[in-house]
Short mmCIF file of C-alpha atoms in Angstrom, two decimals:
data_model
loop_
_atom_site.label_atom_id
_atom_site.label_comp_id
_atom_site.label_asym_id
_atom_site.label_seq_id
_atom_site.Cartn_x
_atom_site.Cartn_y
_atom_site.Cartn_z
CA UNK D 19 17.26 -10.94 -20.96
CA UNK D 20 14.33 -11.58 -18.65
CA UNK D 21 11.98 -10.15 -16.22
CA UNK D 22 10.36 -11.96 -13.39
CA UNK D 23 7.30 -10.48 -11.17
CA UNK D 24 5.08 -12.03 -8.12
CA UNK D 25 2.87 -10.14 -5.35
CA UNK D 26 4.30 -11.08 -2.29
CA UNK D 27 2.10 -10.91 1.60
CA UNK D 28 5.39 -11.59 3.55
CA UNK D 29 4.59 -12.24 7.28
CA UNK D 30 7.80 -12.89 9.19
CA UNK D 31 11.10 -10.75 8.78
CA UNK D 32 13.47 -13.33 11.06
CA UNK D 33 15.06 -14.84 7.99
CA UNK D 34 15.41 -15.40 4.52
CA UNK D 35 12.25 -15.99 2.50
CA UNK D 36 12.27 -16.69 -1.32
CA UNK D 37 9.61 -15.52 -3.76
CA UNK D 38 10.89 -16.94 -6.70
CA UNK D 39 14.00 -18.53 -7.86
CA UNK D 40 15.80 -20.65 -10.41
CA UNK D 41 18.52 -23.28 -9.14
CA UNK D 42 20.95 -25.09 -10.67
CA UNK D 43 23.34 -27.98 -9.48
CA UNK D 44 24.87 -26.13 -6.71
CA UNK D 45 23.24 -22.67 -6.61
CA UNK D 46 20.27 -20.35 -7.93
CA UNK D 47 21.16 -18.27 -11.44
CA UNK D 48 18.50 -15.55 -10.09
CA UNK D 49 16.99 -15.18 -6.43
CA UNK D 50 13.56 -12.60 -5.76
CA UNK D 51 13.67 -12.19 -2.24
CA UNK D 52 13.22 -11.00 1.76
CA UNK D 53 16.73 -10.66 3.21
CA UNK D 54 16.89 -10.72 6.65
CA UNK D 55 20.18 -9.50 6.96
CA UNK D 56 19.95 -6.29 4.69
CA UNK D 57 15.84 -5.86 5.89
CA UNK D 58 15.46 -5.55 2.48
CA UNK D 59 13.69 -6.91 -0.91
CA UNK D 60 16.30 -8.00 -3.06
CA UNK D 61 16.67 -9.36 -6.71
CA UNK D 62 20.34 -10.83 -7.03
CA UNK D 63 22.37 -13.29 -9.59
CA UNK D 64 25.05 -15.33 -9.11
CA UNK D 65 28.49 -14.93 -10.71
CA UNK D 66 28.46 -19.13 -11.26
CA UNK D 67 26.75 -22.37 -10.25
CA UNK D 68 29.00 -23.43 -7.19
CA UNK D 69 28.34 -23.58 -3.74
CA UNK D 70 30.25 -20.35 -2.69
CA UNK D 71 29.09 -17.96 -5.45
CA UNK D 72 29.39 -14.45 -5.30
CA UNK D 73 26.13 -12.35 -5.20
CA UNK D 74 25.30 -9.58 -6.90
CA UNK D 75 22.52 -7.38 -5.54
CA UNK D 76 19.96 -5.07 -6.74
CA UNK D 77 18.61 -4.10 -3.02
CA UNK D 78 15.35 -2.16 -2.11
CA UNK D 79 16.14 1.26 -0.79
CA UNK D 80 13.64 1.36 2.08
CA UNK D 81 14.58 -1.61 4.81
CA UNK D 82 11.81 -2.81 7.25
CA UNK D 83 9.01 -3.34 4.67
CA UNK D 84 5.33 -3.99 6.25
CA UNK D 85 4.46 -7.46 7.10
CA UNK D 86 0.99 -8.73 6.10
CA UNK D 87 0.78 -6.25 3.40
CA UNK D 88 0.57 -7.10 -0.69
CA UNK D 89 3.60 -5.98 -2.53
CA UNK D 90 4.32 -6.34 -6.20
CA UNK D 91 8.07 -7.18 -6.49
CA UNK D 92 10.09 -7.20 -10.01
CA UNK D 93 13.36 -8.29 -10.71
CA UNK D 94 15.12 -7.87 -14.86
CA UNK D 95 18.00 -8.69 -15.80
CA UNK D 96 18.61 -7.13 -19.39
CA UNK D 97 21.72 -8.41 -21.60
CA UNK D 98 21.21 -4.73 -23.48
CA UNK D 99 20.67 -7.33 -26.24
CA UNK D 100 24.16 -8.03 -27.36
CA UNK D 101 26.66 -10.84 -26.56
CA UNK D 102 28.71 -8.85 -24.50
CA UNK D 103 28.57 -9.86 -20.59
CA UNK D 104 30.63 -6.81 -19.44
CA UNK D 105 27.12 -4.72 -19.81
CA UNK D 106 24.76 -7.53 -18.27
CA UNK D 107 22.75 -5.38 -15.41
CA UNK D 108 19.85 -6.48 -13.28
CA UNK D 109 17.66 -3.92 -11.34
CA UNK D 110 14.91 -4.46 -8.65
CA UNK D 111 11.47 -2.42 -8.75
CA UNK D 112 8.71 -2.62 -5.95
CA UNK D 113 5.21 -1.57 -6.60
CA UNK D 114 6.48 -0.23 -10.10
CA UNK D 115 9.06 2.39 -8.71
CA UNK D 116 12.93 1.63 -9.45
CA UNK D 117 15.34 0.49 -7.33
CA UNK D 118 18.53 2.49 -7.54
CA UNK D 119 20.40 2.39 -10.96
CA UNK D 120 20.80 -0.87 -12.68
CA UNK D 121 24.03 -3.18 -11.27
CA UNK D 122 26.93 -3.88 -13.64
CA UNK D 123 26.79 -7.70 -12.88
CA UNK D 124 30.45 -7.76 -13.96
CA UNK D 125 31.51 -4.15 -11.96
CA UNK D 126 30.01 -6.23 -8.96
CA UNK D 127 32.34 -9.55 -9.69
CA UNK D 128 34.98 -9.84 -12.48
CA UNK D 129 34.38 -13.55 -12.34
CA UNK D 130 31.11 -13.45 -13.35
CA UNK D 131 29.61 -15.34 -16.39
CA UNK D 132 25.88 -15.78 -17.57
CA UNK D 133 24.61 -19.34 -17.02
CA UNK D 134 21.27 -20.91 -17.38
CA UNK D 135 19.53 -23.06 -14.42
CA UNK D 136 18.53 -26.43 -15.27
CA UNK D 137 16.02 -27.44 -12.24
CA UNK D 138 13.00 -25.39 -13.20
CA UNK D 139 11.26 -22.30 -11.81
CA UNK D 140 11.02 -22.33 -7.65
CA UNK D 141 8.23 -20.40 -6.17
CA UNK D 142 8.68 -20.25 -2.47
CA UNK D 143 12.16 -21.90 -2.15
CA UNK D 144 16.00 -21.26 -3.26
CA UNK D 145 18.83 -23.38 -3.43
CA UNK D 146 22.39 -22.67 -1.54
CA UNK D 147 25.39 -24.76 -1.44
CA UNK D 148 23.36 -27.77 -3.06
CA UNK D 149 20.54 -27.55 -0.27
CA UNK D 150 17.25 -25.98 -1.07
CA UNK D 151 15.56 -23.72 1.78
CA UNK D 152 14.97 -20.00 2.49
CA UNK D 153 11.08 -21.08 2.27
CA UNK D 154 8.60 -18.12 1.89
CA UNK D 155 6.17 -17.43 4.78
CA UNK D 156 3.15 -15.82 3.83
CA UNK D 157 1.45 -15.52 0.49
CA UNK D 158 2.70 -15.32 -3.20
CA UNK D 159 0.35 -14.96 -6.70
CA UNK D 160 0.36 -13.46 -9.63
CA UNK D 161 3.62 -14.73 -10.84
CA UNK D 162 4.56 -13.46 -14.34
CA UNK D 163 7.91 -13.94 -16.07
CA UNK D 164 9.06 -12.67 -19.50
CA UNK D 165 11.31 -13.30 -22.11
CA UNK D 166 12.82 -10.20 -22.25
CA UNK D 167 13.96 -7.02 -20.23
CA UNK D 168 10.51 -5.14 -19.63
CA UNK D 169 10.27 -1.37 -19.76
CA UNK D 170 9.58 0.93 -16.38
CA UNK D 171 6.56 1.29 -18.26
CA UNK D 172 5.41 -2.06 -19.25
CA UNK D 173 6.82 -2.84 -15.32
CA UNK D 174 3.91 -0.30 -14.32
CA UNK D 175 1.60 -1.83 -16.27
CA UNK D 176 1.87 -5.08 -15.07
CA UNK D 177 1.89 -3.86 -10.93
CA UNK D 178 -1.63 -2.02 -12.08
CA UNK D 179 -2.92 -5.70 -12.84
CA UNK D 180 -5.75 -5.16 -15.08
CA UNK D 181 -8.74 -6.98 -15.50
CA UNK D 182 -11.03 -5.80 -18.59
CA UNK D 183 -9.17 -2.35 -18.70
CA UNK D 184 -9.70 -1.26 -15.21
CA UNK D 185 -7.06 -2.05 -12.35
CA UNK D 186 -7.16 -4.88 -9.60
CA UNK D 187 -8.21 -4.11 -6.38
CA UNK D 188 -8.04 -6.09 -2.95
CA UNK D 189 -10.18 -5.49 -0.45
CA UNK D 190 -7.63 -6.33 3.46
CA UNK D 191 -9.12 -4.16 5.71
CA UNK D 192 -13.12 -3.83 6.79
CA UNK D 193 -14.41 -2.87 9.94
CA UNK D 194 -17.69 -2.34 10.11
CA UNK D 195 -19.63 -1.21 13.47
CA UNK D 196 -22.57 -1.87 11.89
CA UNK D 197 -22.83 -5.26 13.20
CA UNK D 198 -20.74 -4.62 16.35
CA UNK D 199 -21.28 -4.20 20.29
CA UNK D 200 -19.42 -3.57 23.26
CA UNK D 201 -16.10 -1.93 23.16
CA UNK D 202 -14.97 -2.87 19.64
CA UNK D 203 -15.60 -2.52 15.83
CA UNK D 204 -15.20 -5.80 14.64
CA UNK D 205 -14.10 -7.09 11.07
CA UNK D 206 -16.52 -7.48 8.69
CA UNK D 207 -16.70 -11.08 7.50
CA UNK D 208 -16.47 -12.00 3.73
CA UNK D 209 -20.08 -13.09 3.80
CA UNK D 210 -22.31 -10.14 5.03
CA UNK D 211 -24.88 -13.04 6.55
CA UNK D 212 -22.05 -15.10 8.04
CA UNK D 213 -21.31 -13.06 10.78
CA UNK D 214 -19.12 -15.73 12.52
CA UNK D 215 -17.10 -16.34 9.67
CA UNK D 216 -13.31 -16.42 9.66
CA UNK D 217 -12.86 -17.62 5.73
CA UNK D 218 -11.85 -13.46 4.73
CA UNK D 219 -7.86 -13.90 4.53
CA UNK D 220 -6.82 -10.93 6.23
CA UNK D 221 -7.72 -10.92 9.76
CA UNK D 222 -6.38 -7.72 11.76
CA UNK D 223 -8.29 -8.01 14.93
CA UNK D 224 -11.34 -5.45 15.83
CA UNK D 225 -10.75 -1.66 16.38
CA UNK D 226 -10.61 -1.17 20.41
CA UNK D 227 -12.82 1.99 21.24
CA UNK D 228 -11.62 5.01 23.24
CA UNK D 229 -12.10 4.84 27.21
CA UNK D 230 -14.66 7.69 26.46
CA UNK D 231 -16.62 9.37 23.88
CA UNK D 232 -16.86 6.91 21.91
CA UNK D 233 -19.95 4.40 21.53
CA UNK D 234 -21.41 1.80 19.65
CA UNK D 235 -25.00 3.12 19.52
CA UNK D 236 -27.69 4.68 17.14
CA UNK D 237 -31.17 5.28 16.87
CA UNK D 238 -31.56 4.33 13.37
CA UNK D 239 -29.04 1.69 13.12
CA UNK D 240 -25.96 1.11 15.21
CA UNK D 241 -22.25 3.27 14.73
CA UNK D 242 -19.67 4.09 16.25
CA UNK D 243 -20.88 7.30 17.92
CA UNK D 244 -17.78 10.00 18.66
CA UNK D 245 -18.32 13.35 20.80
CA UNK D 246 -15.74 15.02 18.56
CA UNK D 247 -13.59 15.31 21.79
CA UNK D 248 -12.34 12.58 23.32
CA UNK D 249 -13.54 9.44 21.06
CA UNK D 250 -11.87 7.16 19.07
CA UNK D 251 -11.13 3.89 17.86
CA UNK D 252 -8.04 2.44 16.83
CA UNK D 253 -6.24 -1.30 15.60
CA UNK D 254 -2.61 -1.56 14.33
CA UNK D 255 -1.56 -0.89 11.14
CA UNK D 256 -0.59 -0.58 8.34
CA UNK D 257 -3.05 -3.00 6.56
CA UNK D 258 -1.46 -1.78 3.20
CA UNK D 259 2.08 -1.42 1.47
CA UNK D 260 1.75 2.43 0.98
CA UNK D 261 4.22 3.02 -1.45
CA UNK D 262 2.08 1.06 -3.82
CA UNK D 263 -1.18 2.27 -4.77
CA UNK D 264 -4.18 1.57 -2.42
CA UNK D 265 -7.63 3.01 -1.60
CA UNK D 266 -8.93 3.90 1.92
CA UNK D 267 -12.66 5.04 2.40
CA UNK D 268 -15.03 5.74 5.28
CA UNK D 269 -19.11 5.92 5.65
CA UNK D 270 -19.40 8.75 7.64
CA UNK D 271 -22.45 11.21 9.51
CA UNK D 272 -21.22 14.26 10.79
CA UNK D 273 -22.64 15.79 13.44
CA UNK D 274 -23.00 19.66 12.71
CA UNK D 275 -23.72 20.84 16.13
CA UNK D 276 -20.74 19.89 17.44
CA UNK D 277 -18.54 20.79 14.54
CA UNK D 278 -20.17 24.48 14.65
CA UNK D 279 -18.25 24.84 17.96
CA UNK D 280 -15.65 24.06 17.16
CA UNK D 281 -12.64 27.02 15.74
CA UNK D 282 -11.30 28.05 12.17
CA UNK D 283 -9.12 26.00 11.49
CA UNK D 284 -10.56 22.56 13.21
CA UNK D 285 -10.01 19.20 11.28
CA UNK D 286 -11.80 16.19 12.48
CA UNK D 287 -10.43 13.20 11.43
CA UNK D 288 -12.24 10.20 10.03
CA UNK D 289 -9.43 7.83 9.67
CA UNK D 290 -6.23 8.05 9.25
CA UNK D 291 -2.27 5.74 9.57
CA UNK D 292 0.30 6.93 11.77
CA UNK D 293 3.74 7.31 10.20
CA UNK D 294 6.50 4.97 12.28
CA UNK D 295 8.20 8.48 13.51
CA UNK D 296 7.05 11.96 13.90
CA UNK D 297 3.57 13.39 14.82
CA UNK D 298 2.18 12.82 11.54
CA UNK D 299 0.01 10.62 9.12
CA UNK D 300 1.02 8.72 6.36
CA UNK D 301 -2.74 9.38 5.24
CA UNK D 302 -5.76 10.55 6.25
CA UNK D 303 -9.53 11.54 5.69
CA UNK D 304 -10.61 14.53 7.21
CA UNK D 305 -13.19 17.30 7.47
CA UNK D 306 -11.73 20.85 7.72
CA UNK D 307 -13.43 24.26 9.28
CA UNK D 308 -11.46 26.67 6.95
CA UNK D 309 -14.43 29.41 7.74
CA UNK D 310 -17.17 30.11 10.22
CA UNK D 311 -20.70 28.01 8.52
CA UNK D 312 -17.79 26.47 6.36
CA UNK D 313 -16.34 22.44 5.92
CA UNK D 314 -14.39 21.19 3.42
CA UNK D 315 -13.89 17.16 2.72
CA UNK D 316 -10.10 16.29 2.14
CA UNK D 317 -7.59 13.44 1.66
CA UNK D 318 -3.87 13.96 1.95
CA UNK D 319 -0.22 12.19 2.52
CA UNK D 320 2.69 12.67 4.11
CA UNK D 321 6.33 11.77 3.88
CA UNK D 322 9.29 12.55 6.90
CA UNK D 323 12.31 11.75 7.47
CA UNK D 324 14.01 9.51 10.14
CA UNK D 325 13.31 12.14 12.31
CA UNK D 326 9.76 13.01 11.86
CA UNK D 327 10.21 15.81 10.16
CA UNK D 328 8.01 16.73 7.33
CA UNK D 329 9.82 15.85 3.82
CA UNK D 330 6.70 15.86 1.58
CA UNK D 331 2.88 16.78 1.22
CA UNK D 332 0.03 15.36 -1.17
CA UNK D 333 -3.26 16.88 -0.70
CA UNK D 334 -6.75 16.59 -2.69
CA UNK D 335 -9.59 18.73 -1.57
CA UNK D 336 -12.99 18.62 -2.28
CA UNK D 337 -14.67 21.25 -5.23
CA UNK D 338 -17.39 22.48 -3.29
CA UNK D 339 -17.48 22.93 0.81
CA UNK D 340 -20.14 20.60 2.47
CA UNK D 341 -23.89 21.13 1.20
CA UNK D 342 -27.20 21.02 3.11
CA UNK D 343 -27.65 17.60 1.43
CA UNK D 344 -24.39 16.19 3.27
CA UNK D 345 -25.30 17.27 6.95
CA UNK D 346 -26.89 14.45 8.99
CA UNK D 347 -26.75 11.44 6.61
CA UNK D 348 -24.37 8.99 5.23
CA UNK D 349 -21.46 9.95 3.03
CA UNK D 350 -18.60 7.33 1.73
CA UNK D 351 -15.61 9.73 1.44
CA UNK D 352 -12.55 7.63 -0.84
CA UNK D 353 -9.55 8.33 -0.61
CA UNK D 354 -7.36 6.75 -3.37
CA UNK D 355 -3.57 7.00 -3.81
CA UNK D 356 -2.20 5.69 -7.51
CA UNK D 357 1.30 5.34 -7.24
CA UNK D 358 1.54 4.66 -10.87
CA UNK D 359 -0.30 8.39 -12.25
CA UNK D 360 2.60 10.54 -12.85
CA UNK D 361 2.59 14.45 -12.03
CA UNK D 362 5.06 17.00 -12.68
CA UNK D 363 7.05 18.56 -9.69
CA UNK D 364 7.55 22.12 -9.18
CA UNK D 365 11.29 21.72 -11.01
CA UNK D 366 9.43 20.44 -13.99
CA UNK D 367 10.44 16.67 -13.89
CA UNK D 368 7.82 14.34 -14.42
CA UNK D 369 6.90 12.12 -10.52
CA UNK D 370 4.83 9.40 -10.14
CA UNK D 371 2.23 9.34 -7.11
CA UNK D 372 -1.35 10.98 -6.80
CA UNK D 373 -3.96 11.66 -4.21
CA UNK D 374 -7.82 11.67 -5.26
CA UNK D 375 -10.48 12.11 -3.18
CA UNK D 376 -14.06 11.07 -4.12
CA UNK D 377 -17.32 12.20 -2.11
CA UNK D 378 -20.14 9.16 -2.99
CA UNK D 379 -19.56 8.42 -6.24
CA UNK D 380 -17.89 11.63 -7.67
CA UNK D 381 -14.50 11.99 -8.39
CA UNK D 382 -13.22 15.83 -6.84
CA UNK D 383 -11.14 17.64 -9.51
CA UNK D 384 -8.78 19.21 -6.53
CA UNK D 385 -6.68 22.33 -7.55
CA UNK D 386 -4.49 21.34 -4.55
CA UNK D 387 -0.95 19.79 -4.78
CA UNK D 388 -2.47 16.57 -5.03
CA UNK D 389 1.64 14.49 -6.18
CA UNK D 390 3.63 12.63 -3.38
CA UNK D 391 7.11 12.55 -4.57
CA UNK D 392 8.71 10.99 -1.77
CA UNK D 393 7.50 7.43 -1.47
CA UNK D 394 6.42 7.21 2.45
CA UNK D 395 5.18 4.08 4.34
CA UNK D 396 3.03 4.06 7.81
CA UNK D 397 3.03 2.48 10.99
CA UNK D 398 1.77 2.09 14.07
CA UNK D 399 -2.15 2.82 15.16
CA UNK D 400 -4.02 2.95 12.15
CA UNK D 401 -7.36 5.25 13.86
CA UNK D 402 -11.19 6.34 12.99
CA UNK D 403 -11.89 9.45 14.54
CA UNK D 404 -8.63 11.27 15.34
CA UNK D 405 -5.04 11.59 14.53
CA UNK D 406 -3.37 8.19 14.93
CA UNK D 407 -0.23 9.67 14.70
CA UNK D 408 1.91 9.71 18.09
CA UNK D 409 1.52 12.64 20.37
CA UNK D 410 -1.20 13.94 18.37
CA UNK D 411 -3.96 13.68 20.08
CA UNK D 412 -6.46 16.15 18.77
CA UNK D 413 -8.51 16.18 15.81
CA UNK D 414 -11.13 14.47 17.24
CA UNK D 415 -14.45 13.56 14.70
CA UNK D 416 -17.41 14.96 15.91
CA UNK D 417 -20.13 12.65 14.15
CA UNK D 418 -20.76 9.13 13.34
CA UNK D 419 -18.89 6.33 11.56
CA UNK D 420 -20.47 2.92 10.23
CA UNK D 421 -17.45 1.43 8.52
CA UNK D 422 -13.83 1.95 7.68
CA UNK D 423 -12.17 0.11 4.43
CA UNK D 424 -8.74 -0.37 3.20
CA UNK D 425 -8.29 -2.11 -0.53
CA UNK D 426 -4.82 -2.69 -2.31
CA UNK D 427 -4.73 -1.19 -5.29
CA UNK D 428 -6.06 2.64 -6.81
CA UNK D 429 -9.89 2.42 -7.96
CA UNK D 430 -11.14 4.21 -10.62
CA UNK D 431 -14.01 6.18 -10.52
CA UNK D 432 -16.15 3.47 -11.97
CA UNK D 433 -14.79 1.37 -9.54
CA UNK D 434 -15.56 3.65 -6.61
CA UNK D 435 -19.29 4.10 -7.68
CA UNK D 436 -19.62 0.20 -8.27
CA UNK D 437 -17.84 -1.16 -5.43
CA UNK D 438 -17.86 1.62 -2.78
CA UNK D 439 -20.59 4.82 -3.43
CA UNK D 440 -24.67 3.31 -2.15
CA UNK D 441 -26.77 5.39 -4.63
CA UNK D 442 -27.70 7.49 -1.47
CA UNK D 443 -24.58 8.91 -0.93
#
């Protein structure tokens, strides 16, 4: 038994590309991979090491993944620790979530029989018919590989990457208006004083402001100033792999003149990913008007179908409604998805997939249905300051924003307050 594992930033879908592999004289015993024919991630094995060998797939159940995002891919291949080859399975996982049930390696092909590779570990590269190719494009790191079949758990472990007991986070998305002008919220560069720098990894291009209500202005500093009914800004998404675990947060100044015309009911929208169908968001940050004199902080998700149509919710909700203290200054609102933290469903069974939300530095203990059970992935406009989701063109932000931020990964609160939260907020 084994159990390979790499984050993979794949950034071209037109054809094969290999993550890891391990090739023999003719062929490769095990393949971690983009398939351009199924659209999918795949983990497969080989029956024999010949040039026309029959492959046996573990495939991905979602096809299309995101390009330019970071996605932790698995592949084990577990002997159920005996000599007998009839049981031999292997089984795919992406961002920790199973793929399917294990394959029967010999259900698949009768002919198959478990051989070793003899020409090393190939990272980026496979070998077919006694050629090598099906290069990767993009980015590969964190490779791991195990002598053994790991656990689902152990396999969630290991996607959480730890680092002194807290998880790894990557920070691919930062727009910041704060040092921006003209018609567009630019990037933020990796060094804060190097504001022509281009060495931060993950360039998306700026967010493109709204033809009105929308400016970068400010008497106290500049933002990106919205009139909570026709402003925006927007840039294409998704900047994340969102049925992994990722953390999306906003510095935002709401304006409470304008939100105290506006009726029960109102959300304003800080930011927030379009799904690829539907007139929904994958996620969002957004203030609510559930009472007259009354706002209410919240993060949610949701998951559709191929036709739009709501499958799933996830919401978290802030304790306490906005305070004096909150009107008229900067808060960082977090929203953090863990697709690791498990829940229990209304049916009792145990899901994985939560939504916190954090105001500053404080984590909100939400008595909402805060579980996503249906893994969902955006696409499209990813917008500050309404609904990026098509046709929906309401929920427009009536206040301020100074940056939005995307991170792979699910912070913890310490994290939040260290990396996120100014003491102000």
């Amino acid at each position: 038994s084994f159990t390979v594992s790499a984050w993979a930033y794949l950034t071209d879908a037109s054809a094969n590309h290999v993550v890891l592999s391990a090739p023999g004289e003719y062929g490769s015993a095990f393949t971690l991979y983009y398939s351009s024919a199924y659209k999918k991630w795949v983990f497969n094995r080989t029956d024999r090491d010949k040039n026309d060998p029959v492959y046996i797939r573990s495939l991905a159940e979602a096809e299309s993944p995101p390009l330019r995002v970071w996605t932790h891919l698995t592949g084990v291949f577990d002997t159920q620790n005996d000599a007998d080859k009839s049981n031999d399975t292997i089984q795919l996982f992406i961002n920790g979530r199973p793929q399917g049930n294990p394959v029967v390696l010999a259900d698949v092909a009768p002919t198959y029989e478990p051989w070793t590779a003899d020409r090393n570990l190939m990272i980026g590269r496979s070998k077919v018919a006694g050629t090598y190719g099906e290069y990767f494009l993009g980015r590969v790191d964190e490779i791991a590989v195990w002598q053994d079949a790991r656990t689902p758990e152990q396999i969630r472990e290991e996607d959480r990457l730890d680092k002194d007991g807290a998880p790894t986070n990557e920070l691919v998305a930062h727009w910041d208006a704060t040092i921006s002008q003209g018609s567009q919220v630019v990037e933020s560069p990796e060094d804060p004083d190097d504001l022509v720098s281009t060495t931060f990894p993950y360039r998306r291009g700026p967010m493109t402001l709204s033809g009105s209500g929308a400016a970068l202005t400010g008497e106290d500093a500049t933002a990106l100033v919205l009139n909570g009914s026709s402003g925006y800004a927007s840039a294409t998404g998704p900047v994340v792999d969102e049925t992994g675990s990722f953390t999306v947060s906003a510095r935002v100044r709401l304006n409470k003149a304008l939100l105290a015309v506006k009726p029960v009911g109102y959300r304003g929208l800080v930011a927030a990913q379009a799904t690829p169908v539907g007139k929904e968001s994958s996620w969002a940050l957004w203030v609510e008007k559930p009472a007259e004199d009354t706002y209410q902080w919240k993060f949610g998700r949701t998951a559709v179908d191929r036709s739009g149509k709501v499958t799933d919710t996830a919401l978290a909700a802030a304790q306490e409604t906005v305070g004096e203290k909150e009107w008229d200054t900067w808060v960082d609102v977090t929203g953090v998805f863990d697709a690791g933290l498990p829940f229990t469903d209304g049916d009792g069974d145990q899901q994985l997939g939560v939504a916190e939300l954090f105001i500053g530095q404080f984590a909100q203990q939400s008595p909402s249905d805060i579980g996503l059970e249906v893994p969902q992935q955006g696409g499209g406009a990813l917008s500050a300051g309404r609904g990026s989701a098509v046709g929906a063109t309401g929920h427009y932000l009536p206040g301020d924003l100074a940056k939005v931020r995307v991170w792979t990964g699910a912070m913890t609160p310490e994290q939040v307050a260290s990396q996120i939260a100014q003491p102000s907020t």
